[in-house]
mmCIF file of C-alpha atoms in Angstrom:
data_model
loop_
_atom_site.group_PDB
_atom_site.id
_atom_site.type_symbol
_atom_site.label_atom_id
_atom_site.label_comp_id
_atom_site.label_asym_id
_atom_site.label_seq_id
_atom_site.Cartn_x
_atom_site.Cartn_y
_atom_site.Cartn_z
ATOM 1 C CA MET A 151 -46.387 94.624 -85.989
ATOM 2 C CA ALA A 152 -45.730 91.434 -84.051
ATOM 3 C CA ASP A 153 -48.686 89.645 -85.634
ATOM 4 C CA TYR A 154 -47.474 90.161 -89.213
ATOM 5 C CA PRO A 155 -44.951 88.087 -91.203
ATOM 6 C CA ASP A 156 -41.245 88.886 -90.992
ATOM 7 C CA ASP A 157 -41.027 89.867 -94.667
ATOM 8 C CA VAL A 158 -43.488 92.774 -94.287
ATOM 9 C CA ALA A 159 -42.967 93.990 -90.712
ATOM 10 C CA PHE A 160 -40.314 95.696 -88.599
ATOM 11 C CA ARG A 161 -38.514 93.607 -85.992
ATOM 12 C CA CYS A 162 -36.508 94.815 -82.999
ATOM 13 C CA ALA A 163 -32.795 94.059 -83.308
ATOM 14 C CA ASP A 164 -31.225 91.942 -80.590
ATOM 15 C CA LEU A 165 -28.392 94.425 -80.048
ATOM 16 C CA GLN A 166 -27.293 96.868 -77.391
ATOM 17 C CA PRO A 167 -28.819 100.329 -77.954
ATOM 18 C CA THR A 168 -26.599 102.721 -79.899
ATOM 19 C CA ASP A 169 -25.559 106.045 -78.415
ATOM 20 C CA ILE A 170 -26.910 108.104 -81.303
ATOM 21 C CA ALA A 171 -25.021 111.316 -80.501
ATOM 22 C CA THR A 172 -21.716 109.424 -80.316
ATOM 23 C CA ALA A 173 -22.490 107.617 -83.590
ATOM 24 C CA LEU A 174 -23.317 110.918 -85.292
ATOM 25 C CA ARG A 175 -20.046 112.468 -84.136
ATOM 26 C CA ALA A 176 -18.064 109.453 -85.288
ATOM 27 C CA SER A 177 -19.757 109.439 -88.688
ATOM 28 C CA GLY A 178 -18.746 112.977 -89.556
ATOM 29 C CA ALA A 179 -22.295 113.656 -90.718
ATOM 30 C CA GLU A 180 -23.412 117.264 -91.115
ATOM 31 C CA VAL A 181 -27.130 116.561 -91.605
ATOM 32 C CA MET A 182 -29.421 113.839 -90.268
ATOM 33 C CA LEU A 183 -32.560 112.774 -92.123
ATOM 34 C CA CYS A 184 -35.385 111.503 -89.952
ATOM 35 C CA TYR A 185 -37.660 109.006 -91.717
ATOM 36 C CA LEU A 186 -38.823 107.047 -88.669
ATOM 37 C CA PRO A 187 -42.254 105.343 -88.780
ATOM 38 C CA VAL A 188 -45.340 107.492 -88.291
ATOM 39 C CA GLY A 189 -46.247 107.727 -84.619
ATOM 40 C CA SER A 190 -42.684 107.365 -83.302
ATOM 41 C CA GLU A 191 -42.968 110.508 -81.178
ATOM 42 C CA GLN A 192 -40.448 109.619 -78.473
ATOM 43 C CA ALA A 193 -37.941 108.150 -80.909
ATOM 44 C CA VAL A 194 -38.000 111.215 -83.182
ATOM 45 C CA LYS A 195 -37.383 113.522 -80.221
ATOM 46 C CA HIS A 196 -34.583 111.212 -79.033
ATOM 47 C CA TYR A 197 -32.858 111.554 -82.399
ATOM 48 C CA ALA A 198 -33.484 115.322 -82.437
ATOM 49 C CA GLN A 199 -31.788 115.657 -79.058
ATOM 50 C CA ALA A 200 -28.893 113.566 -80.351
ATOM 51 C CA CYS A 201 -28.508 116.031 -83.231
ATOM 52 C CA LEU A 202 -28.344 118.898 -80.742
ATOM 53 C CA ASP A 203 -25.787 117.048 -78.623
ATOM 54 C CA ALA A 204 -23.639 116.100 -81.605
ATOM 55 C CA GLY A 205 -23.840 119.424 -83.460
ATOM 56 C CA VAL A 206 -25.644 117.961 -86.489
ATOM 57 C CA ALA A 207 -28.381 119.691 -88.498
ATOM 58 C CA MET A 208 -31.701 117.914 -89.001
ATOM 59 C CA ILE A 209 -34.358 117.404 -91.667
ATOM 60 C CA ASN A 210 -37.526 116.042 -90.082
ATOM 61 C CA CYS A 211 -39.473 114.141 -92.732
ATOM 62 C CA VAL A 212 -42.130 112.727 -90.387
ATOM 63 C CA PRO A 213 -45.177 114.245 -88.632
ATOM 64 C CA VAL A 214 -43.661 114.880 -85.218
ATOM 65 C CA PHE A 215 -43.658 118.625 -84.665
ATOM 66 C CA LEU A 216 -40.139 119.984 -84.113
ATOM 67 C CA ALA A 217 -39.412 122.851 -86.501
ATOM 68 C CA SER A 218 -43.000 124.020 -86.044
ATOM 69 C CA ASN A 219 -42.755 123.763 -82.234
ATOM 70 C CA ARG A 220 -41.447 126.904 -80.491
ATOM 71 C CA GLU A 221 -39.540 125.019 -77.816
ATOM 72 C CA TRP A 222 -37.702 122.727 -80.232
ATOM 73 C CA ALA A 223 -37.137 125.566 -82.702
ATOM 74 C CA GLN A 224 -35.404 127.542 -79.955
ATOM 75 C CA LYS A 225 -33.259 124.549 -79.019
ATOM 76 C CA PHE A 226 -31.892 124.410 -82.571
ATOM 77 C CA ARG A 227 -31.308 128.180 -82.602
ATOM 78 C CA ASP A 228 -29.459 127.993 -79.294
ATOM 79 C CA ALA A 229 -27.310 125.149 -80.630
ATOM 80 C CA GLY A 230 -26.497 127.117 -83.797
ATOM 81 C CA LEU A 231 -27.991 124.401 -85.990
ATOM 82 C CA PRO A 232 -30.495 124.628 -88.866
ATOM 83 C CA ILE A 233 -33.562 122.404 -89.123
ATOM 84 C CA ILE A 234 -36.102 121.864 -91.910
ATOM 85 C CA GLY A 235 -39.461 120.332 -90.972
ATOM 86 C CA ASP A 236 -41.981 118.954 -90.446
ATOM 87 C CA ASP A 237 -43.414 116.066 -92.522
ATOM 88 C CA ILE A 238 -42.062 115.919 -96.078
ATOM 89 C CA LYS A 239 -44.245 116.731 -99.078
ATOM 90 C CA SER A 240 -43.760 114.296 -101.928
ATOM 91 C CA GLN A 241 -42.766 115.547 -105.369
ATOM 92 C CA VAL A 242 -46.284 115.018 -106.723
ATOM 93 C CA GLY A 243 -48.263 113.417 -103.914
ATOM 94 C CA ALA A 244 -51.676 113.511 -102.322
ATOM 95 C CA THR A 245 -51.030 116.557 -100.127
ATOM 96 C CA ILE A 246 -49.503 118.868 -102.743
ATOM 97 C CA VAL A 247 -52.235 117.997 -105.269
ATOM 98 C CA HIS A 248 -54.998 118.498 -102.694
ATOM 99 C CA ARG A 249 -53.490 121.837 -101.596
ATOM 100 C CA GLU A 250 -53.330 123.092 -105.177
ATOM 101 C CA LEU A 251 -56.918 122.076 -105.892
ATOM 102 C CA ALA A 252 -58.150 123.719 -102.684
ATOM 103 C CA ARG A 253 -56.336 126.923 -103.628
ATOM 104 C CA LEU A 254 -57.710 126.709 -107.187
ATOM 105 C CA PHE A 255 -61.289 126.516 -105.883
ATOM 106 C CA ALA A 256 -60.720 129.605 -103.731
ATOM 107 C CA ASP A 257 -58.920 131.587 -106.441
ATOM 108 C CA ARG A 258 -61.717 130.866 -108.928
ATOM 109 C CA GLY A 259 -64.415 131.934 -106.477
ATOM 110 C CA VAL A 260 -65.787 128.450 -105.802
ATOM 111 C CA GLY A 261 -67.035 127.857 -102.265
ATOM 112 C CA LEU A 262 -65.705 124.519 -100.988
ATOM 113 C CA ASP A 263 -68.337 122.746 -98.892
ATOM 114 C CA ARG A 264 -66.632 119.454 -98.112
ATOM 115 C CA THR A 265 -63.707 117.305 -99.168
ATOM 116 C CA TYR A 266 -61.955 114.032 -98.425
ATOM 117 C CA GLN A 267 -58.634 112.414 -99.229
ATOM 118 C CA LEU A 268 -58.347 108.629 -98.885
ATOM 119 C CA ASN A 269 -55.041 106.792 -99.295
ATOM 120 C CA THR A 270 -54.221 103.101 -99.635
ATOM 121 C CA GLY A 271 -50.879 101.343 -99.990
ATOM 122 C CA GLY A 272 -49.108 98.060 -99.383
ATOM 123 C CA ASN A 273 -45.734 99.041 -97.919
ATOM 124 C CA THR A 274 -44.553 98.965 -94.306
ATOM 125 C CA ASP A 275 -45.609 102.580 -93.772
ATOM 126 C CA PHE A 276 -49.253 101.697 -94.419
ATOM 127 C CA LEU A 277 -48.972 98.525 -92.351
ATOM 128 C CA ASN A 278 -47.646 100.586 -89.429
ATOM 129 C CA MET A 279 -50.545 103.019 -89.793
ATOM 130 C CA LEU A 280 -53.142 100.277 -89.299
ATOM 131 C CA GLU A 281 -52.543 101.029 -85.627
ATOM 132 C CA ARG A 282 -54.874 104.036 -85.452
ATOM 133 C CA SER A 283 -53.390 105.331 -82.212
ATOM 134 C CA ARG A 284 -50.248 106.218 -84.195
ATOM 135 C CA LEU A 285 -52.127 108.387 -86.685
ATOM 136 C CA LYS A 286 -53.015 111.482 -84.662
ATOM 137 C CA SER A 287 -50.060 113.631 -85.742
ATOM 138 C CA LYS A 288 -50.248 112.382 -89.357
ATOM 139 C CA LYS A 289 -53.913 113.345 -89.692
ATOM 140 C CA ILE A 290 -53.251 116.752 -88.109
ATOM 141 C CA SER A 291 -50.332 117.384 -90.457
ATOM 142 C CA LYS A 292 -52.154 116.411 -93.649
ATOM 143 C CA THR A 293 -55.442 118.089 -92.705
ATOM 144 C CA GLU A 294 -53.898 121.381 -91.612
ATOM 145 C CA SER A 295 -51.750 121.450 -94.741
ATOM 146 C CA VAL A 296 -54.915 121.554 -96.864
ATOM 147 C CA GLN A 297 -56.856 123.794 -94.455
ATOM 148 C CA SER A 298 -54.031 126.348 -94.669
ATOM 149 C CA GLN A 299 -54.812 126.921 -98.344
ATOM 150 C CA LEU A 300 -58.469 127.833 -97.743
ATOM 151 C CA ASP A 301 -59.674 131.379 -97.193
ATOM 152 C CA GLU A 302 -62.201 129.986 -94.717
ATOM 153 C CA ARG A 303 -61.512 126.821 -92.741
ATOM 154 C CA LEU A 304 -63.858 123.906 -93.218
ATOM 155 C CA ASP A 305 -65.679 122.507 -90.216
ATOM 156 C CA ALA A 306 -63.981 119.347 -88.964
ATOM 157 C CA ARG A 307 -67.051 117.353 -90.048
ATOM 158 C CA ASP A 308 -66.582 118.494 -93.663
ATOM 159 C CA ILE A 309 -62.942 117.550 -94.192
ATOM 160 C CA HIS A 310 -61.455 114.058 -93.878
ATOM 161 C CA ILE A 311 -57.828 113.446 -94.785
ATOM 162 C CA GLY A 312 -55.654 110.540 -93.862
ATOM 163 C CA PRO A 313 -54.362 107.033 -94.536
ATOM 164 C CA SER A 314 -57.286 104.703 -95.084
ATOM 165 C CA ASP A 315 -56.137 101.117 -95.424
ATOM 166 C CA TYR A 316 -53.323 98.659 -96.010
ATOM 167 C CA VAL A 317 -53.667 96.606 -99.210
ATOM 168 C CA PRO A 318 -50.763 94.109 -99.288
ATOM 169 C CA TRP A 319 -50.775 93.484 -103.030
ATOM 170 C CA GLN A 320 -50.268 97.195 -103.749
ATOM 171 C CA HIS A 321 -46.733 96.878 -102.335
ATOM 172 C CA ASP A 322 -45.068 100.315 -102.761
ATOM 173 C CA ASN A 323 -47.865 101.636 -104.962
ATOM 174 C CA LYS A 324 -49.843 104.340 -103.165
ATOM 175 C CA VAL A 325 -53.288 105.230 -104.489
ATOM 176 C CA CYS A 326 -55.015 108.441 -103.441
ATOM 177 C CA PHE A 327 -58.668 109.355 -103.946
ATOM 178 C CA ILE A 328 -59.668 113.012 -103.600
ATOM 179 C CA ARG A 329 -63.233 114.321 -103.692
ATOM 180 C CA MET A 330 -64.249 117.977 -103.488
ATOM 181 C CA GLU A 331 -67.769 119.402 -103.448
ATOM 182 C CA GLY A 332 -68.458 123.100 -103.857
ATOM 183 C CA ARG A 333 -70.640 125.854 -105.275
ATOM 184 C CA GLY A 334 -69.861 128.096 -108.230
ATOM 185 C CA PHE A 335 -71.700 131.114 -109.619
ATOM 186 C CA GLY A 336 -75.305 131.304 -108.492
ATOM 187 C CA GLY A 337 -74.783 128.339 -106.182
ATOM 188 C CA ALA A 338 -74.336 125.906 -109.085
ATOM 189 C CA PRO A 339 -72.886 122.645 -107.716
ATOM 190 C CA ILE A 340 -69.344 121.603 -108.652
ATOM 191 C CA GLU A 341 -67.934 118.170 -107.860
ATOM 192 C CA LEU A 342 -64.391 116.966 -108.494
ATOM 193 C CA GLU A 343 -63.025 113.438 -108.128
ATOM 194 C CA LEU A 344 -59.382 112.523 -108.691
ATOM 195 C CA ARG A 345 -57.366 109.304 -108.522
ATOM 196 C CA LEU A 346 -53.584 109.560 -108.138
ATOM 197 C CA SER A 347 -51.267 106.541 -108.298
ATOM 198 C CA VAL A 348 -47.560 106.839 -107.401
ATOM 199 C CA GLN A 349 -44.613 104.757 -106.224
ATOM 200 C CA ASP A 350 -44.587 105.872 -102.609
ATOM 201 C CA SER A 351 -41.005 105.425 -101.408
ATOM 202 C CA PRO A 352 -39.116 107.418 -104.103
ATOM 203 C CA ASN A 353 -41.812 110.112 -104.342
ATOM 204 C CA SER A 354 -40.137 112.334 -101.735
ATOM 205 C CA ALA A 355 -36.533 111.547 -102.679
ATOM 206 C CA GLY A 356 -35.922 114.517 -104.979
ATOM 207 C CA VAL A 357 -37.581 116.870 -102.505
ATOM 208 C CA VAL A 358 -35.427 115.755 -99.592
ATOM 209 C CA ILE A 359 -32.252 116.026 -101.690
ATOM 210 C CA ASP A 360 -33.097 119.693 -102.300
ATOM 211 C CA ALA A 361 -33.772 120.090 -98.568
ATOM 212 C CA ILE A 362 -30.302 118.692 -97.820
ATOM 213 C CA ARG A 363 -28.802 121.266 -100.179
ATOM 214 C CA CYS A 364 -30.662 124.060 -98.376
ATOM 215 C CA VAL A 365 -29.437 122.893 -94.977
ATOM 216 C CA LYS A 366 -25.875 122.769 -96.320
ATOM 217 C CA LEU A 367 -26.242 126.378 -97.486
ATOM 218 C CA ALA A 368 -27.508 127.360 -94.033
ATOM 219 C CA LEU A 369 -24.539 125.647 -92.380
ATOM 220 C CA GLU A 370 -22.130 127.500 -94.650
ATOM 221 C CA ARG A 371 -23.867 130.810 -93.889
ATOM 222 C CA GLY A 372 -24.044 130.220 -90.146
ATOM 223 C CA GLU A 373 -27.854 130.238 -90.044
ATOM 224 C CA ALA A 374 -29.626 128.408 -87.230
ATOM 225 C CA GLY A 375 -33.120 127.352 -86.228
ATOM 226 C CA PRO A 376 -36.004 126.504 -88.562
ATOM 227 C CA LEU A 377 -35.399 127.505 -92.181
ATOM 228 C CA VAL A 378 -38.779 129.121 -92.832
ATOM 229 C CA ALA A 379 -38.836 129.316 -96.627
ATOM 230 C CA PRO A 380 -37.448 125.828 -97.433
ATOM 231 C CA SER A 381 -39.682 124.328 -94.734
ATOM 232 C CA ALA A 382 -42.744 126.012 -96.258
ATOM 233 C CA TYR A 383 -41.920 124.654 -99.712
ATOM 234 C CA TYR A 384 -40.774 121.149 -98.801
ATOM 235 C CA MET A 385 -42.881 120.273 -95.745
ATOM 236 C CA LYS A 386 -46.551 119.735 -94.864
ATOM 237 C CA SER A 387 -46.328 121.320 -91.399
ATOM 238 C CA PRO A 388 -43.735 124.108 -91.527
ATOM 239 C CA PRO A 389 -43.381 126.895 -88.970
ATOM 240 C CA ARG A 390 -45.379 129.093 -91.375
ATOM 241 C CA GLN A 391 -47.758 128.129 -94.169
ATOM 242 C CA PHE A 392 -47.901 130.007 -97.486
ATOM 243 C CA ARG A 393 -49.385 129.443 -100.892
ATOM 244 C CA ASP A 394 -47.069 127.020 -102.649
ATOM 245 C CA SER A 395 -46.233 129.598 -105.335
ATOM 246 C CA VAL A 396 -45.093 132.030 -102.623
ATOM 247 C CA ALA A 397 -43.181 129.289 -100.793
ATOM 248 C CA ARG A 398 -41.344 128.414 -104.002
ATOM 249 C CA ASP A 399 -40.330 132.038 -104.638
ATOM 250 C CA ALA A 400 -39.204 132.387 -101.028
ATOM 251 C CA CYS A 401 -37.208 129.149 -101.215
ATOM 252 C CA ASP A 402 -35.546 130.235 -104.476
ATOM 253 C CA ALA A 403 -34.598 133.513 -102.800
ATOM 254 C CA PHE A 404 -33.119 131.601 -99.851
ATOM 255 C CA ILE A 405 -31.039 129.464 -102.211
ATOM 256 C CA ASP A 406 -29.807 132.550 -104.091
ATOM 257 C CA GLY A 407 -29.127 134.434 -100.863
ATOM 258 C CA ARG A 408 -31.580 137.186 -101.850
ATOM 259 C CA ARG A 409 -33.866 139.139 -99.541
ATOM 260 C CA PHE A 410 -37.494 138.063 -99.738
ATOM 261 C CA ASP A 411 -40.224 139.742 -97.733
ATOM 262 C CA LEU A 412 -42.576 137.034 -96.561
ATOM 263 C CA PRO A 413 -46.295 137.853 -96.459
ATOM 264 C CA VAL A 414 -47.618 139.423 -93.294
ATOM 265 C CA GLU A 415 -48.811 136.672 -90.987
ATOM 266 C CA VAL A 416 -52.507 137.197 -90.316
ATOM 267 C CA ALA A 417 -54.352 135.177 -87.682
ATOM 268 C CA ARG A 418 -57.191 133.074 -89.062
ATOM 269 C CA ASP A 419 -59.724 135.351 -87.365
ATOM 270 C CA ALA A 420 -58.041 138.379 -89.064
ATOM 271 C CA LYS A 421 -57.756 140.206 -85.707
ATOM 272 C CA VAL A 422 -54.089 139.690 -84.883
ATOM 273 C CA VAL A 423 -51.269 140.565 -87.261
ATOM 274 C CA ASP A 424 -47.587 139.803 -86.741
ATOM 275 C CA ARG A 425 -44.761 141.780 -88.243
ATOM 276 C CA PRO A 426 -43.576 140.774 -91.735
ATOM 277 C CA GLY A 427 -40.974 138.030 -91.686
ATOM 278 C CA ARG A 428 -37.999 137.225 -93.837
ATOM 279 C CA SER A 429 -36.850 134.029 -95.477
#
């Protein structure tokens, strides 16, 4: 961001690096929220390791894969710490709307042929994402979140999801454009176009507050590792994907401390089946 004005870009502080684990211990924090800029792979993992060292639970709100990565998931289990991740869903944002529409097409027997989701905004997040090399994990997270709701995956050429451009005058206003093309009964064409406008920064605030509450419950109950049900409901790239209605029921059961039998996990080629899980 060095080429952009100070009032819109991040700047490195001229300070000695902080020992994050020591700072976490001194703070008395029980949970750390990670909202680092998209593409900060090494930094996110540095903070995750600091959580492990300091004995602090984590909520990973960005598209660096921790809770959904077996190695990192095991590290949190071994440390006796819960984690919710990865990549926060906004309260009503582009991903949750696109997921619901994709599921609606499938449930109503409409074959989805192709779809795109284009997003523009004027905050620092969108400015950061002008650097396309930082977008790989974000595009994977958003695309797979929608693909997970389809009975049959779309070919990579027929689905495009991701940040599209930085428009300075939009400031914190994020605008999303979704287009879906499909076939109904008898092959009759169906086209859907949607425009969604939200204030980007507060759009995930309520969701992450609920995630904090779930992590606190897990700490009180002595649960460790990825929290499957809350992650599925609150995050784009959880350890397991479900329909959002199922994820909500599972998350409610987790909050209430009730047993909830998660759906059998079936491989996308329908040849390999894992044992049923629990929330």
